[in-house]
Short mmCIF file of C-alpha atoms and ligand atoms in Angstrom, two decimals:
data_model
loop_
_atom_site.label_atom_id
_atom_site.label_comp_id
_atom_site.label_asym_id
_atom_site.label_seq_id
_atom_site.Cartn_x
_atom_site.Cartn_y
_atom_site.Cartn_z
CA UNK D 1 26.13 34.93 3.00
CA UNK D 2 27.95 32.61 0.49
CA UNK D 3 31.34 31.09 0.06
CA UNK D 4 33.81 31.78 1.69
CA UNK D 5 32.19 32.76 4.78
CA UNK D 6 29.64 30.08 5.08
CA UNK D 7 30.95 26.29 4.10
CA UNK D 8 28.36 23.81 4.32
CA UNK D 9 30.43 21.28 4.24
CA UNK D 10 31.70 22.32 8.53
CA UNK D 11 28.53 20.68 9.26
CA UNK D 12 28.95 17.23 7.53
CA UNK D 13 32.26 16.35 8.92
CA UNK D 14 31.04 13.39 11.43
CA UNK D 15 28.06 11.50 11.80
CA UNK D 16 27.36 13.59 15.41
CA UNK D 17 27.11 16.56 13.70
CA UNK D 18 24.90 15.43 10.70
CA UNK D 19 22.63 13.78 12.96
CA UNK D 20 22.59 17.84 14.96
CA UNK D 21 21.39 18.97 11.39
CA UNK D 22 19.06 16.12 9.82
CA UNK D 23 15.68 17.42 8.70
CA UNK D 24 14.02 13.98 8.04
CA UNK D 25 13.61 11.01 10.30
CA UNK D 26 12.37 7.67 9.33
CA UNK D 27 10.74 5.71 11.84
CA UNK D 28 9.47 2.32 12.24
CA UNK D 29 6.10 3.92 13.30
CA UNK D 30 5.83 5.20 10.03
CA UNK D 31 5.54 1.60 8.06
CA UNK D 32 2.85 -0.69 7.06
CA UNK D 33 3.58 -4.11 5.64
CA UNK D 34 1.89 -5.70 2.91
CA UNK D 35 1.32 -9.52 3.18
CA UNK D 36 -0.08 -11.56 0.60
CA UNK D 37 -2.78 -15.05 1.74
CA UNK D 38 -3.06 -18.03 -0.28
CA UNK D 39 -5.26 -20.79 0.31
CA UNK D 40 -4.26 -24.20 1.61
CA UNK D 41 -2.35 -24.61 4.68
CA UNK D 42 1.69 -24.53 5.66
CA UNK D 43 2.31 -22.46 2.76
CA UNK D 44 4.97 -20.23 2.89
CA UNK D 45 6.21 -19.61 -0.77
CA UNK D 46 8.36 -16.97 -2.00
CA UNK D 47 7.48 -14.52 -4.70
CA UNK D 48 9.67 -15.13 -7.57
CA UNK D 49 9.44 -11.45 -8.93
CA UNK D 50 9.76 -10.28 -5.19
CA UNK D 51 12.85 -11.74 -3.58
CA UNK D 52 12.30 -11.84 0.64
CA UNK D 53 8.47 -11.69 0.01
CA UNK D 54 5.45 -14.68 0.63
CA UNK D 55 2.66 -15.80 0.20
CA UNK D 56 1.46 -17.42 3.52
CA UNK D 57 -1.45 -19.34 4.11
CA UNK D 58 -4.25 -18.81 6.82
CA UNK D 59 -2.47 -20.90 9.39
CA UNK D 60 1.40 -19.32 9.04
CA UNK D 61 0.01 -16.00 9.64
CA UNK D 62 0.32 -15.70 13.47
CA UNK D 63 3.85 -16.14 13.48
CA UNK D 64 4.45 -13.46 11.10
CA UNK D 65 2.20 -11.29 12.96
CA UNK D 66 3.99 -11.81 16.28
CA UNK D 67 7.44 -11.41 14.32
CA UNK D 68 6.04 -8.08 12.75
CA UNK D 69 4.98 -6.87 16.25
CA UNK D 70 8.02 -7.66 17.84
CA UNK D 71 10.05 -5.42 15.25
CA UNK D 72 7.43 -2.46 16.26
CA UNK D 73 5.57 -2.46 12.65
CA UNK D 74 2.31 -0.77 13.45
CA UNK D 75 0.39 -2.44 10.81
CA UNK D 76 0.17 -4.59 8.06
CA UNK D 77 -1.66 -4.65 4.81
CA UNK D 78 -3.85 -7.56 3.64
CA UNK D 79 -3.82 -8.96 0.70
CA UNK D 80 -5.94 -12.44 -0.61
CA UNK D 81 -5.68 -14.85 -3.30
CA UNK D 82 -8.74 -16.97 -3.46
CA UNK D 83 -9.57 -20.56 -4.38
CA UNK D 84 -12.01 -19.42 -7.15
CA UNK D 85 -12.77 -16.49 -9.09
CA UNK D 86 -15.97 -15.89 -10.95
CA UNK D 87 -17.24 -12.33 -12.69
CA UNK D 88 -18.49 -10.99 -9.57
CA UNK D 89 -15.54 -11.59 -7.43
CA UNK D 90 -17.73 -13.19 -4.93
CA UNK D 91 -15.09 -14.83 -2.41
CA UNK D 92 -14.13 -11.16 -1.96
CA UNK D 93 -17.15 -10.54 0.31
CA UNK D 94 -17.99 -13.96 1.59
CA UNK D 95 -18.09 -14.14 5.50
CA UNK D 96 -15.18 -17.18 5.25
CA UNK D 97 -13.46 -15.52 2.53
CA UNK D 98 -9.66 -15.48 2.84
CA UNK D 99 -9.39 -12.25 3.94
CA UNK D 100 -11.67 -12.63 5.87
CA UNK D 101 -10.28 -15.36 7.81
CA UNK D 102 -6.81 -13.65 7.40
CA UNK D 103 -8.18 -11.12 9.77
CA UNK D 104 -9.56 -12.46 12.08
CA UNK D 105 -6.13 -15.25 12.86
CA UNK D 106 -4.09 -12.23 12.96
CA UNK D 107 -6.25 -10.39 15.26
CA UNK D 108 -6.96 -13.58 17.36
CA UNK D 109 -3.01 -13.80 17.72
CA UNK D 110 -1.47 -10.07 17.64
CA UNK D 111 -4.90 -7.57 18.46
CA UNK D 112 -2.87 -4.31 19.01
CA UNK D 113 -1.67 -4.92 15.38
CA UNK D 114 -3.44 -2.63 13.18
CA UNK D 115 -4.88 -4.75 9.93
CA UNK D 116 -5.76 -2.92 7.20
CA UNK D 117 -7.35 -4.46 4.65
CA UNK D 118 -7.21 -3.88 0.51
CA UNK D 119 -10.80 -3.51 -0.91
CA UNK D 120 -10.89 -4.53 -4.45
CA UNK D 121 -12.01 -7.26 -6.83
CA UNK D 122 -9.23 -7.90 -9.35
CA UNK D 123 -7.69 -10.98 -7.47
CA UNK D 124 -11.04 -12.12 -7.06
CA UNK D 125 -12.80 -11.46 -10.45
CA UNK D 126 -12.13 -14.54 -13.36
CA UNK D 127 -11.42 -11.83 -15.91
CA UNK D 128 -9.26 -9.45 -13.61
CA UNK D 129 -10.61 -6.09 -13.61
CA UNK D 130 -11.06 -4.72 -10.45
CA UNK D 131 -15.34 -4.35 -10.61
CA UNK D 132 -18.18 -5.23 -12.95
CA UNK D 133 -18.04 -5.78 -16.59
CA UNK D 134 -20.92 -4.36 -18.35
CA UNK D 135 -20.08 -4.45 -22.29
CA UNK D 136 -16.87 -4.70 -21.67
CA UNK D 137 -15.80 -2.17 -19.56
CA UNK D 138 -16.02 -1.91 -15.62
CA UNK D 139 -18.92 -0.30 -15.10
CA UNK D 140 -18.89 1.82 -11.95
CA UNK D 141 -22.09 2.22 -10.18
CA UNK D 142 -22.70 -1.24 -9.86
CA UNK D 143 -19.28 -1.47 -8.89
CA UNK D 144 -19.81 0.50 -5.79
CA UNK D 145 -22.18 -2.00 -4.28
CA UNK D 146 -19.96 -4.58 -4.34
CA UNK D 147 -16.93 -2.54 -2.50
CA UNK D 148 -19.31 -1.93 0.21
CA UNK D 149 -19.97 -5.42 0.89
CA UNK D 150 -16.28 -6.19 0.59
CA UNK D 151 -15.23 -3.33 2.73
CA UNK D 152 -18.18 -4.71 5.72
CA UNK D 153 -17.50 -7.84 5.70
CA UNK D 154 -13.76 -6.81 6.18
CA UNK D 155 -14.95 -4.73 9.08
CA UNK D 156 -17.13 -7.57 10.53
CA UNK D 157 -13.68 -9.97 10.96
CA UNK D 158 -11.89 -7.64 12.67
CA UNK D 159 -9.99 -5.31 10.17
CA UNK D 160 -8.87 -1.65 11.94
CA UNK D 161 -9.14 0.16 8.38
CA UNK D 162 -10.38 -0.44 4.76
CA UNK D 163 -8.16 0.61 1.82
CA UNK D 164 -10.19 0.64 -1.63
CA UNK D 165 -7.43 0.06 -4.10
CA UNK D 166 -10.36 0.50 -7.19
CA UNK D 167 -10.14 3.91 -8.13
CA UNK D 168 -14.00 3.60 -9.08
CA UNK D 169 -15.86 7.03 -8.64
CA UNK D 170 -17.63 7.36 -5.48
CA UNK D 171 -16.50 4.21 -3.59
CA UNK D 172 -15.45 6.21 -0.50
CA UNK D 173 -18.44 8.10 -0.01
CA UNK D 174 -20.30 4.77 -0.78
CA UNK D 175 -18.34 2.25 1.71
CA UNK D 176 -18.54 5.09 4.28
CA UNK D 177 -22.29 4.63 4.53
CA UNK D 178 -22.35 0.92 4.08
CA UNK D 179 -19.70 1.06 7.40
CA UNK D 180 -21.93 3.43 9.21
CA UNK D 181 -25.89 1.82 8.18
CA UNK D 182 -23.86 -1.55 9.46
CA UNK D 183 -22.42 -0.06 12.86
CA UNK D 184 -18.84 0.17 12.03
CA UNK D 185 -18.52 4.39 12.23
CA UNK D 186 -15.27 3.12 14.25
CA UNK D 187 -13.57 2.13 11.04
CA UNK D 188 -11.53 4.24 9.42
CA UNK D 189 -10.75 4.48 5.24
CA UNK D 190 -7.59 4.70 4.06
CA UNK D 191 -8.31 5.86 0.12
CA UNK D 192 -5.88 4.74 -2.60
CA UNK D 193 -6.98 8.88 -3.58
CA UNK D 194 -4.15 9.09 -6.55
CA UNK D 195 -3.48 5.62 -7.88
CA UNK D 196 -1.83 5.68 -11.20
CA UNK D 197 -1.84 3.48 -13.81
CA UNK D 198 1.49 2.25 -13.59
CA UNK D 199 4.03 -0.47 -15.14
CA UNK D 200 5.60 -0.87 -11.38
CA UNK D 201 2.67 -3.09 -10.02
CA UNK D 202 3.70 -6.01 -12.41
CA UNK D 203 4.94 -8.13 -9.60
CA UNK D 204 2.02 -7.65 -7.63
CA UNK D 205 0.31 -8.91 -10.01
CA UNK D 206 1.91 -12.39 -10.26
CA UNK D 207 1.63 -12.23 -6.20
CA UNK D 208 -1.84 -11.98 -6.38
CA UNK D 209 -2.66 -13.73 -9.59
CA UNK D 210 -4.94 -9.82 -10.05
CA UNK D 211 -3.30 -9.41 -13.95
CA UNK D 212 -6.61 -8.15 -16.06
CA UNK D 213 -7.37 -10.57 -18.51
CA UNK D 214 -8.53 -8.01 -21.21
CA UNK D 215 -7.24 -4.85 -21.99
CA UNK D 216 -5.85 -2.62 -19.02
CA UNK D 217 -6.38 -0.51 -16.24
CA UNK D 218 -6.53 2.82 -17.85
CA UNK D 219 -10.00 3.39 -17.74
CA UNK D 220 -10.00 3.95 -14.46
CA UNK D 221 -6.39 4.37 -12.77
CA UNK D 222 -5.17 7.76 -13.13
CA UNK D 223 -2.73 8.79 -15.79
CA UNK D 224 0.67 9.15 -14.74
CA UNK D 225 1.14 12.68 -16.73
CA UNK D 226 -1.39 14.53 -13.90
CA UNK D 227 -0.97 15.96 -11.02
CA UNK D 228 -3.83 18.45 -11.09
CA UNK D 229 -6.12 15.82 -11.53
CA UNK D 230 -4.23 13.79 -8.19
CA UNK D 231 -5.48 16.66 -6.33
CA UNK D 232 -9.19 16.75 -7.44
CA UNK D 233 -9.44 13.05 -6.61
CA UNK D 234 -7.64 13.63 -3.11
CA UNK D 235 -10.30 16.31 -2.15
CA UNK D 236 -13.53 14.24 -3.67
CA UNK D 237 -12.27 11.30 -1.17
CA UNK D 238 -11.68 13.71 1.55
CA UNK D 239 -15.32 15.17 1.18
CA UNK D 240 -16.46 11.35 0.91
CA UNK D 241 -15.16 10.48 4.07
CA UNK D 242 -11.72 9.35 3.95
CA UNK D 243 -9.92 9.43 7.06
CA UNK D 244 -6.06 9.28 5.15
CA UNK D 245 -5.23 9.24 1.91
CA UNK D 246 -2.70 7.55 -0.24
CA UNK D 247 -0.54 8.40 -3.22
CA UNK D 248 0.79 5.05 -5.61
CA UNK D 249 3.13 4.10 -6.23
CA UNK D 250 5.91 6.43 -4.53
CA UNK D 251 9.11 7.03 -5.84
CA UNK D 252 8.13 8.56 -9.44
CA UNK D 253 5.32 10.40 -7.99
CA UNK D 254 7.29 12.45 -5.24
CA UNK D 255 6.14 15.39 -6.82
CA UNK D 256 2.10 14.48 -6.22
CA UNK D 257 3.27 12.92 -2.13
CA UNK D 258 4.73 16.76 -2.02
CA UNK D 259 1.38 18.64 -3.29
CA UNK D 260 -1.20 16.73 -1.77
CA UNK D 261 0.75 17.02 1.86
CA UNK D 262 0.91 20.92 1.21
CA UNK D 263 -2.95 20.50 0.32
CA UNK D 264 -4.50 18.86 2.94
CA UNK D 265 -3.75 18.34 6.47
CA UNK D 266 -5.27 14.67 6.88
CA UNK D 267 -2.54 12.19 7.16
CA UNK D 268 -1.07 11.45 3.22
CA UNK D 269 0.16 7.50 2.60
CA UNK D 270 2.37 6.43 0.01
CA UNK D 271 2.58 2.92 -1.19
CA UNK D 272 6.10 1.50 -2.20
CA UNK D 273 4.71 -0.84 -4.82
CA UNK D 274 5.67 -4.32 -6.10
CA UNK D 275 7.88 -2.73 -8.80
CA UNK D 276 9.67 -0.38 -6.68
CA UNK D 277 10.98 -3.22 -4.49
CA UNK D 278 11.63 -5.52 -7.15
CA UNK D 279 14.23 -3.19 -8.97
CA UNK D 280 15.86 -2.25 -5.93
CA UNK D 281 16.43 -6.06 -5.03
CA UNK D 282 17.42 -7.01 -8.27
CA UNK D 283 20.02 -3.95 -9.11
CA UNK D 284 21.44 -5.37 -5.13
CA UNK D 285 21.64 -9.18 -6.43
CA UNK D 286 23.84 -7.74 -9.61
CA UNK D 287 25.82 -5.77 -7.72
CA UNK D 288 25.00 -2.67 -8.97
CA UNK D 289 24.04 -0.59 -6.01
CA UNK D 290 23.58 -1.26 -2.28
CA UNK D 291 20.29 -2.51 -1.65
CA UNK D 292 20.08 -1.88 2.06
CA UNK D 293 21.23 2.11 1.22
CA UNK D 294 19.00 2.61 -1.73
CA UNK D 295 16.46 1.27 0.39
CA UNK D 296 16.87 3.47 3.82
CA UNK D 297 17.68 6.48 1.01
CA UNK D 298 13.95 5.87 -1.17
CA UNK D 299 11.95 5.22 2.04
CA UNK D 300 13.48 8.57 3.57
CA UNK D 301 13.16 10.36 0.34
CA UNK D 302 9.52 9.42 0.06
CA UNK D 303 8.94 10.40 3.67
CA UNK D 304 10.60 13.81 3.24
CA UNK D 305 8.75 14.40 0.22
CA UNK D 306 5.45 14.58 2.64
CA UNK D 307 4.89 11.04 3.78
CA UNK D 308 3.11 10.31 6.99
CA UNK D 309 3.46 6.51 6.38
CA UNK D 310 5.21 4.35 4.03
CA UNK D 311 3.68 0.48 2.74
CA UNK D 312 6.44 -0.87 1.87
CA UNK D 313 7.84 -4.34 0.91
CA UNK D 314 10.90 -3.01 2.58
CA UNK D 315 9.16 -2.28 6.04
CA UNK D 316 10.51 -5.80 8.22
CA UNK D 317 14.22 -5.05 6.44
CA UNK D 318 13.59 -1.02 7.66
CA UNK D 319 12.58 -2.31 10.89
CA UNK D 320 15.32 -4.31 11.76
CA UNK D 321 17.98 -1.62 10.51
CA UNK D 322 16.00 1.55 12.45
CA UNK D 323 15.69 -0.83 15.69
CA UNK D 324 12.61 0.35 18.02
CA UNK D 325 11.43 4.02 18.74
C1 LIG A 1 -5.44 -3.95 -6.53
C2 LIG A 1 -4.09 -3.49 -6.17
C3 LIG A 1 -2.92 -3.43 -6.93
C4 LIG A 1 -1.89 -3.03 -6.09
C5 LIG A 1 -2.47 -2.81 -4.84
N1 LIG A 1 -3.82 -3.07 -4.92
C6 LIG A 1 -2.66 -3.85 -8.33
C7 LIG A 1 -3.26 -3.15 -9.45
O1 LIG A 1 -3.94 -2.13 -9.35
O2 LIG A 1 -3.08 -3.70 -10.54
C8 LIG A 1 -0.43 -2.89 -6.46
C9 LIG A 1 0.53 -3.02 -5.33
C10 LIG A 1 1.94 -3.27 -5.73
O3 LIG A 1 2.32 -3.26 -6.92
O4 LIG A 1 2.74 -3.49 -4.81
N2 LIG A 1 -6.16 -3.17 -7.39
#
């Protein structure tokens, strides 16, 4: 049947009969917010390259736990800067790390809140990468013993999930068995599966003082060309144990959110990144498009593109435009 018998337009004429029609429906339950922990105490300093985002400290985190509960954000995202870095990123896994003690003040304050923590060792290491340099490179075996003791100790403060954010080979599989030998079975992994190598996490980067100090990330992020490839790592994770996986960043990688949701039937993340909310805020501060629209339209774009949940920058602004439920 085409025009003029059918007119799709009849069915756009008022917002009651869009809403009849509407295929997609972001939710609040669908967002996880990233926070960022600095050492010291009363900090709360915004991120120059991130307009609306901070850094807290240890002590300033209860109140934006309770604040992120109240708008019903499920969970949050953890993030730490430490106080010193050395080649072996050791603050990442020390039992009073800042994570660590992230954790366990926003679970003291908020429990229900679910705290997911990233696993990695750039913002930890002195030269940036995100494991062991051997020769120069990041070598990956010995990598993988460190991300287990990062992702425990993570798990013994308090933290719901771990998230390795590495892309090392083998780090699910790896962390899964440290978490089980250690008596945390109960914790799940959320696997940064398809993590590209990509020019949008350059604000993170100044947020977390994690910029490499050599060279790049290429040797072990994916390259943004591949899809295939997204796919292959999404199923190695799966078989490793991964209990959801992620796709990063989001909006020029609809394509991969799309295949690896018609893939696989566990539940498929995809992380907003640093970039993604920076050029949104800072094309709204010229003027040159609505940054409240463009960012209801990306976060339902990347949700009907597959997404089961979105971390997202965005996710107290969503919140407080979608209301509750
Ligand atoms: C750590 C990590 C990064 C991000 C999340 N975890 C940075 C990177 O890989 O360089 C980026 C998140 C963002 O840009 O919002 N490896």
């Amino acid at each position: 049947m085409g025009f003029p018998d059918y007119r799709p337009r009849r069915m756009r004429r008022n917002e009651n009969l869009r809403r009849m029609v509407r295929e997609t429906f972001l939710s609040v339950d669908d967002l996880v917010y990233p926070l960022f922990v600095v050492p010291g105490s009363s900090v709360r300093e915004e991120i120059s390259s991130m307009p609306g985002q901070y850094r807290f400290s240890v002590d300033r985190l209860a109140q934006e736990a309770r604040i992120i509960k109240e708008l019903g954000i499920p969970a949050v995202l953890l993030f730490g800067v430490p106080q010193h870095k050395d080649p072996l990123g050791s603050e990442a896994y020390a039992a009073d790390g800042i994570v660590q003690r992230a954790v366990r003040e926003i679970k003291d304050a908020v429990p229900e809140l679910v705290v997911i923590t990233d696993v990695c060792l750039c913002e930890y290491t002195d030269h940036g990468h995100c494991g062991k340099i051997e020769r120069g490179e990041v070598d990956n075996d010995a990598t993988l013993e460190l991300l287990s003791r990062i992702a425990v100790s993570h798990a013994r403060a308090g933290a719901d999930v771990v998230a390795p954010s590495d892309m090392m080979d083998g780090r699910v599989g790896a962390i899964r068995h440290a978490l089980d030998r250690e008596g945390f079975g109960q914790i799940a992994i959320l696997s940064y599966a398809a993590k590209y190598c990509s020019s949008f996490y350059g604000p993170f980067r100044e947020a977390a003082e994690s910029a490499p100090r050599f060279g790049d990330r290429r040797g072990y992020q994916m390259d943004p060309p591949n899809w295939r490839e997204a796919l292959r790592e999404v199923e190695l994770d799966i078989q490793e144990g991964a209990d959801m996986v992620m796709v990063k960043p989001a909006l020029p990688y609809l394509d991969v959110i799309c295949r690896v949701r018609e893939a696989f039937d566990l539940p498929v993340a995809a992380y907003q990144v640093s970039g993604e909310y920076a050029m949104i805020q800072a094309a709204g501060r010229l003027n040159w498009v609505d940054a409240e629209r463009a960012m209801i339209e990306t976060l339902t774009g990347i949700k009907r593109a597959g997404a089961d949940l979105i971390i997202t920058y965005f996710a107290v602004a969503a919140a407080r435009v979608l209301g509750h439920g």
